[in-house]
Coordinates of C-alpha atoms in Angstrom, one line a residue:
Chain V
L610 CA 7.4 -7.0 -31.2
A611 CA 4.4 -5.5 -32.5
K612 CA 1.1 -7.3 -32.2
T613 CA -1.3 -7.2 -35.0
T614 CA -5.0 -7.4 -35.5
Q615 CA -6.7 -8.2 -38.6
P616 CA -10.2 -9.7 -39.5
I617 CA -10.4 -13.5 -39.5
S618 CA -12.3 -13.7 -42.7
M619 CA -13.8 -11.5 -45.3
D620 CA -16.1 -12.3 -48.4
S621 CA -16.2 -10.5 -51.7
Y622 CA -17.3 -10.8 -55.2
E623 CA -15.3 -10.8 -58.3
G624 CA -14.7 -7.4 -59.6
Q625 CA -15.0 -5.5 -56.3
E626 CA -12.2 -3.6 -54.4
V627 CA -11.3 -5.4 -51.3
N628 CA -9.7 -3.6 -48.3
I629 CA -8.2 -5.4 -45.5
T630 CA -7.4 -3.6 -42.3
C631 CA -4.7 -4.3 -39.7
S632 CA -4.2 -2.8 -36.5
H633 CA -0.8 -2.4 -34.8
N634 CA -1.0 0.1 -31.9
N635 CA 2.5 -0.6 -30.4
I636 CA 4.3 -0.4 -33.7
A637 CA 7.9 0.8 -33.2
T638 CA 9.8 3.6 -35.0
N639 CA 11.9 1.0 -37.0
D640 CA 9.1 -1.4 -37.9
Y641 CA 7.9 -1.8 -41.6
I642 CA 4.3 -3.0 -42.5
T643 CA 4.5 -6.0 -44.8
W644 CA 1.9 -8.0 -46.5
Y645 CA 2.0 -11.8 -47.5
Q646 CA -0.6 -13.9 -49.5
Q647 CA -0.9 -17.8 -49.0
F648 CA -2.7 -20.3 -50.9
P649 CA -3.5 -23.7 -49.5
S650 CA -0.6 -26.0 -49.4
Q651 CA 1.8 -23.4 -50.5
G652 CA 4.3 -20.9 -49.0
P653 CA 3.3 -17.3 -48.5
R654 CA 4.2 -14.7 -51.1
F655 CA 5.2 -11.1 -50.6
I656 CA 2.7 -8.8 -51.7
I657 CA 3.7 -5.3 -50.6
Q658 CA 5.7 -3.4 -48.0
G659 CA 5.7 0.0 -46.7
Y660 CA 6.7 2.3 -44.0
K661 CA 4.4 5.5 -44.1
T662 CA 1.9 7.0 -46.4
K663 CA 1.0 5.2 -49.6
V664 CA 2.7 2.5 -51.6
T665 CA 1.4 1.1 -54.9
N666 CA 2.5 -1.7 -57.0
E667 CA 1.2 -3.9 -59.7
V668 CA -1.0 -6.1 -57.6
A669 CA -2.0 -4.0 -54.6
S670 CA -1.9 -0.6 -52.7
L671 CA -0.9 -0.2 -49.1
F672 CA -2.3 2.8 -47.0
I673 CA -0.6 3.9 -44.0
P674 CA -1.8 6.8 -41.9
A675 CA 0.4 9.3 -40.2
D676 CA 0.2 7.6 -36.9
R677 CA 1.0 4.4 -38.4
K678 CA -1.2 2.5 -35.8
S679 CA -3.0 0.8 -38.6
S680 CA -2.7 -0.1 -42.3
T681 CA -4.9 -1.2 -45.1
L682 CA -4.1 -3.5 -48.1
S683 CA -6.3 -2.6 -50.9
L684 CA -6.9 -5.1 -53.7
P685 CA -8.4 -3.6 -56.8
R686 CA -11.1 -5.7 -58.8
V687 CA -10.5 -9.0 -57.2
S688 CA -10.8 -12.4 -59.0
L689 CA -11.4 -15.8 -57.6
S690 CA -7.9 -16.6 -57.9
D691 CA -7.3 -13.9 -55.2
T692 CA -8.9 -16.4 -52.6
A693 CA -6.3 -16.9 -50.1
V694 CA -5.0 -15.9 -46.5
Y695 CA -3.5 -12.5 -46.2
Y696 CA -1.1 -11.9 -43.7
C697 CA 0.0 -8.5 -42.1
L698 CA 3.5 -8.3 -40.4
V699 CA 5.0 -5.7 -38.6
G700 CA 8.5 -5.4 -37.6
V701 CA 12.1 -5.1 -38.9
P702 CA 11.9 -6.8 -42.4
F703 CA 13.6 -9.8 -43.6
G704 CA 17.3 -8.7 -44.3
S705 CA 18.0 -6.8 -41.4
S706 CA 19.7 -7.6 -38.1
N707 CA 16.5 -8.7 -36.6
T708 CA 15.9 -11.0 -39.5
G709 CA 13.2 -14.1 -38.9
K710 CA 11.3 -12.2 -36.1
L711 CA 8.5 -11.2 -38.1
I712 CA 5.4 -12.8 -36.7
F713 CA 2.8 -14.5 -38.9
G714 CA -0.6 -14.3 -37.2
Q715 CA -3.6 -16.2 -38.2
G716 CA -4.3 -13.9 -41.2
T717 CA -7.5 -12.8 -42.8
T718 CA -8.8 -15.6 -45.1
L719 CA -10.5 -13.9 -48.0
Q720 CA -13.2 -15.8 -50.0
V721 CA -13.8 -14.3 -53.6
K722 CA -17.3 -15.4 -54.9
P723 CA -18.5 -15.3 -58.4
Chain G
D41 CA 15.4 -21.3 -62.5
G42 CA 16.3 -19.5 -59.3
G43 CA 14.2 -20.4 -56.3
I44 CA 13.8 -22.3 -53.1
T45 CA 13.0 -26.2 -53.0
Q46 CA 11.6 -28.3 -50.4
S47 CA 11.7 -32.0 -50.7
P48 CA 9.9 -34.1 -50.2
K49 CA 6.3 -32.6 -50.6
Y50 CA 4.6 -35.3 -48.5
L51 CA 6.4 -37.2 -45.7
F52 CA 5.2 -40.1 -43.5
R53 CA 7.0 -41.4 -40.6
K54 CA 6.3 -43.8 -37.7
E55 CA 6.4 -42.2 -34.3
G56 CA 9.7 -42.3 -32.7
Q57 CA 11.6 -41.9 -35.7
N58 CA 13.8 -38.7 -36.7
V59 CA 13.2 -37.3 -40.2
T60 CA 15.0 -34.8 -41.9
L61 CA 13.4 -32.3 -44.3
S62 CA 15.5 -30.7 -47.2
C63 CA 15.6 -27.1 -48.1
E64 CA 17.9 -25.9 -51.1
Q65 CA 18.0 -22.3 -52.6
N66 CA 20.0 -21.1 -55.6
L67 CA 19.1 -17.5 -54.9
N68 CA 22.5 -16.8 -53.2
H69 CA 20.6 -15.5 -50.1
D70 CA 22.5 -15.2 -46.8
A71 CA 19.6 -16.0 -44.6
M72 CA 17.3 -19.0 -44.4
Y73 CA 14.5 -19.9 -41.9
W74 CA 12.3 -22.7 -41.1
Y75 CA 8.6 -22.3 -40.2
R76 CA 5.9 -24.6 -39.0
Q77 CA 2.4 -24.2 -39.9
D78 CA -0.6 -25.9 -38.2
P79 CA -4.2 -26.2 -39.6
G80 CA -6.0 -22.8 -39.7
Q81 CA -2.9 -21.1 -37.9
G82 CA -0.3 -18.6 -39.0
L83 CA 3.5 -19.7 -39.1
R84 CA 5.5 -20.1 -36.4
L85 CA 9.4 -19.8 -36.4
I86 CA 11.4 -22.9 -35.5
Y87 CA 15.1 -21.6 -36.6
Y88 CA 16.8 -19.4 -38.8
S89 CA 20.4 -19.1 -39.9
Q90 CA 22.1 -15.8 -41.4
I91 CA 25.5 -17.3 -42.2
V92 CA 27.1 -20.6 -43.0
N93 CA 27.8 -22.5 -39.9
D94 CA 25.6 -20.4 -37.5
F95 CA 21.7 -20.6 -36.6
Q96 CA 19.6 -19.2 -34.1
K97 CA 16.5 -20.7 -32.4
G98 CA 13.1 -19.4 -33.0
D99 CA 9.9 -19.6 -31.0
I100 CA 9.4 -23.3 -31.1
A101 CA 12.9 -24.9 -31.5
E102 CA 12.4 -27.7 -28.9
G103 CA 12.5 -31.1 -30.6
Y104 CA 13.9 -29.7 -33.8
S105 CA 17.5 -29.5 -35.0
V106 CA 19.3 -27.8 -38.3
S107 CA 22.6 -27.4 -39.7
R108 CA 23.9 -24.8 -42.2
E109 CA 27.2 -26.4 -43.9
K110 CA 26.6 -24.8 -47.1
K111 CA 25.1 -21.5 -48.0
E112 CA 22.5 -23.0 -50.4
S113 CA 21.3 -25.6 -48.0
F114 CA 19.5 -25.6 -44.5
P115 CA 18.0 -29.2 -43.6
L116 CA 15.6 -29.5 -40.7
T117 CA 15.5 -32.7 -38.7
V118 CA 12.5 -33.5 -36.7
T119 CA 13.6 -35.6 -33.8
S120 CA 11.5 -37.9 -31.6
A121 CA 11.6 -35.4 -28.9
Q122 CA 9.1 -33.3 -30.8
K123 CA 6.0 -34.1 -29.2
N124 CA 3.4 -33.4 -32.1
P125 CA 5.4 -33.2 -35.2
T126 CA 2.6 -33.6 -37.8
A127 CA 2.2 -30.2 -39.6
F128 CA 3.1 -28.3 -42.7
Y129 CA 6.9 -27.1 -42.9
L130 CA 7.9 -24.3 -44.8
C131 CA 11.7 -23.0 -45.6
A132 CA 12.4 -19.3 -46.5
S133 CA 15.2 -17.4 -47.6
S134 CA 16.1 -13.8 -48.0
I135 CA 19.1 -11.5 -48.6
L136 CA 20.6 -10.0 -45.4
K137 CA 21.1 -6.4 -46.4
G138 CA 18.9 -3.7 -46.9
M139 CA 15.5 -2.8 -45.3
N140 CA 13.1 -3.4 -48.4
T141 CA 13.3 -6.8 -48.6
E142 CA 11.0 -9.9 -48.7
A143 CA 11.4 -13.5 -47.8
F144 CA 11.0 -16.4 -50.6
F145 CA 9.2 -19.5 -49.4
G146 CA 9.4 -22.8 -50.7
Q147 CA 6.3 -25.1 -51.4
G148 CA 6.4 -26.7 -48.1
T149 CA 6.5 -30.4 -46.9
R150 CA 3.6 -31.9 -45.2
L151 CA 4.7 -34.2 -42.7
T152 CA 2.6 -36.9 -41.0
V153 CA 3.6 -39.0 -38.3
V154 CA 1.6 -42.0 -37.4

């Protein structure tokens, strides 16, 4: 399973763009990159998933370079409600034969200040 | 509403007692999972199930047991053999086919053993 490294914590201010980078040097060919968000005392919530290049949805963008050894989650114009823990997961996604084997590390605690 | 429901939200038990945590989903998902989360830590996989009457151990299955008698239900029993059972327990479900899928998490059960 691919090990991921992401910053333990980050601070930002309302209205700023936040970029959280995740390193995954031993990513395998079949691995996808998935990001989840977790608020205190709640279950994680899916944000975005990608395999290569760039993926964008209504809440975030995911940038993946050609070598796929890292990825960057971009949150545009954050608000106080974006304060949460963000997990970078690398592996065969939920729903495949390797289901359940995605590793949730410590994640990145993002603190958005007014 | 479709979703995944865990109950109760808070649970207190005396040391040495078994306790069962409930997880129900009406999403018609084949796969279900149990995770444990300790303060400031990521999620660790306890058990997962891809089909009724079948389940697999995760990374920290010792001291826990599960059953999957119905597609929509995946209860977790924390036995007296679990040496440090106080934690936040999260249940999740996902479809089993396709690569671009996500897991849906419940709101969690916070278990305190005294």
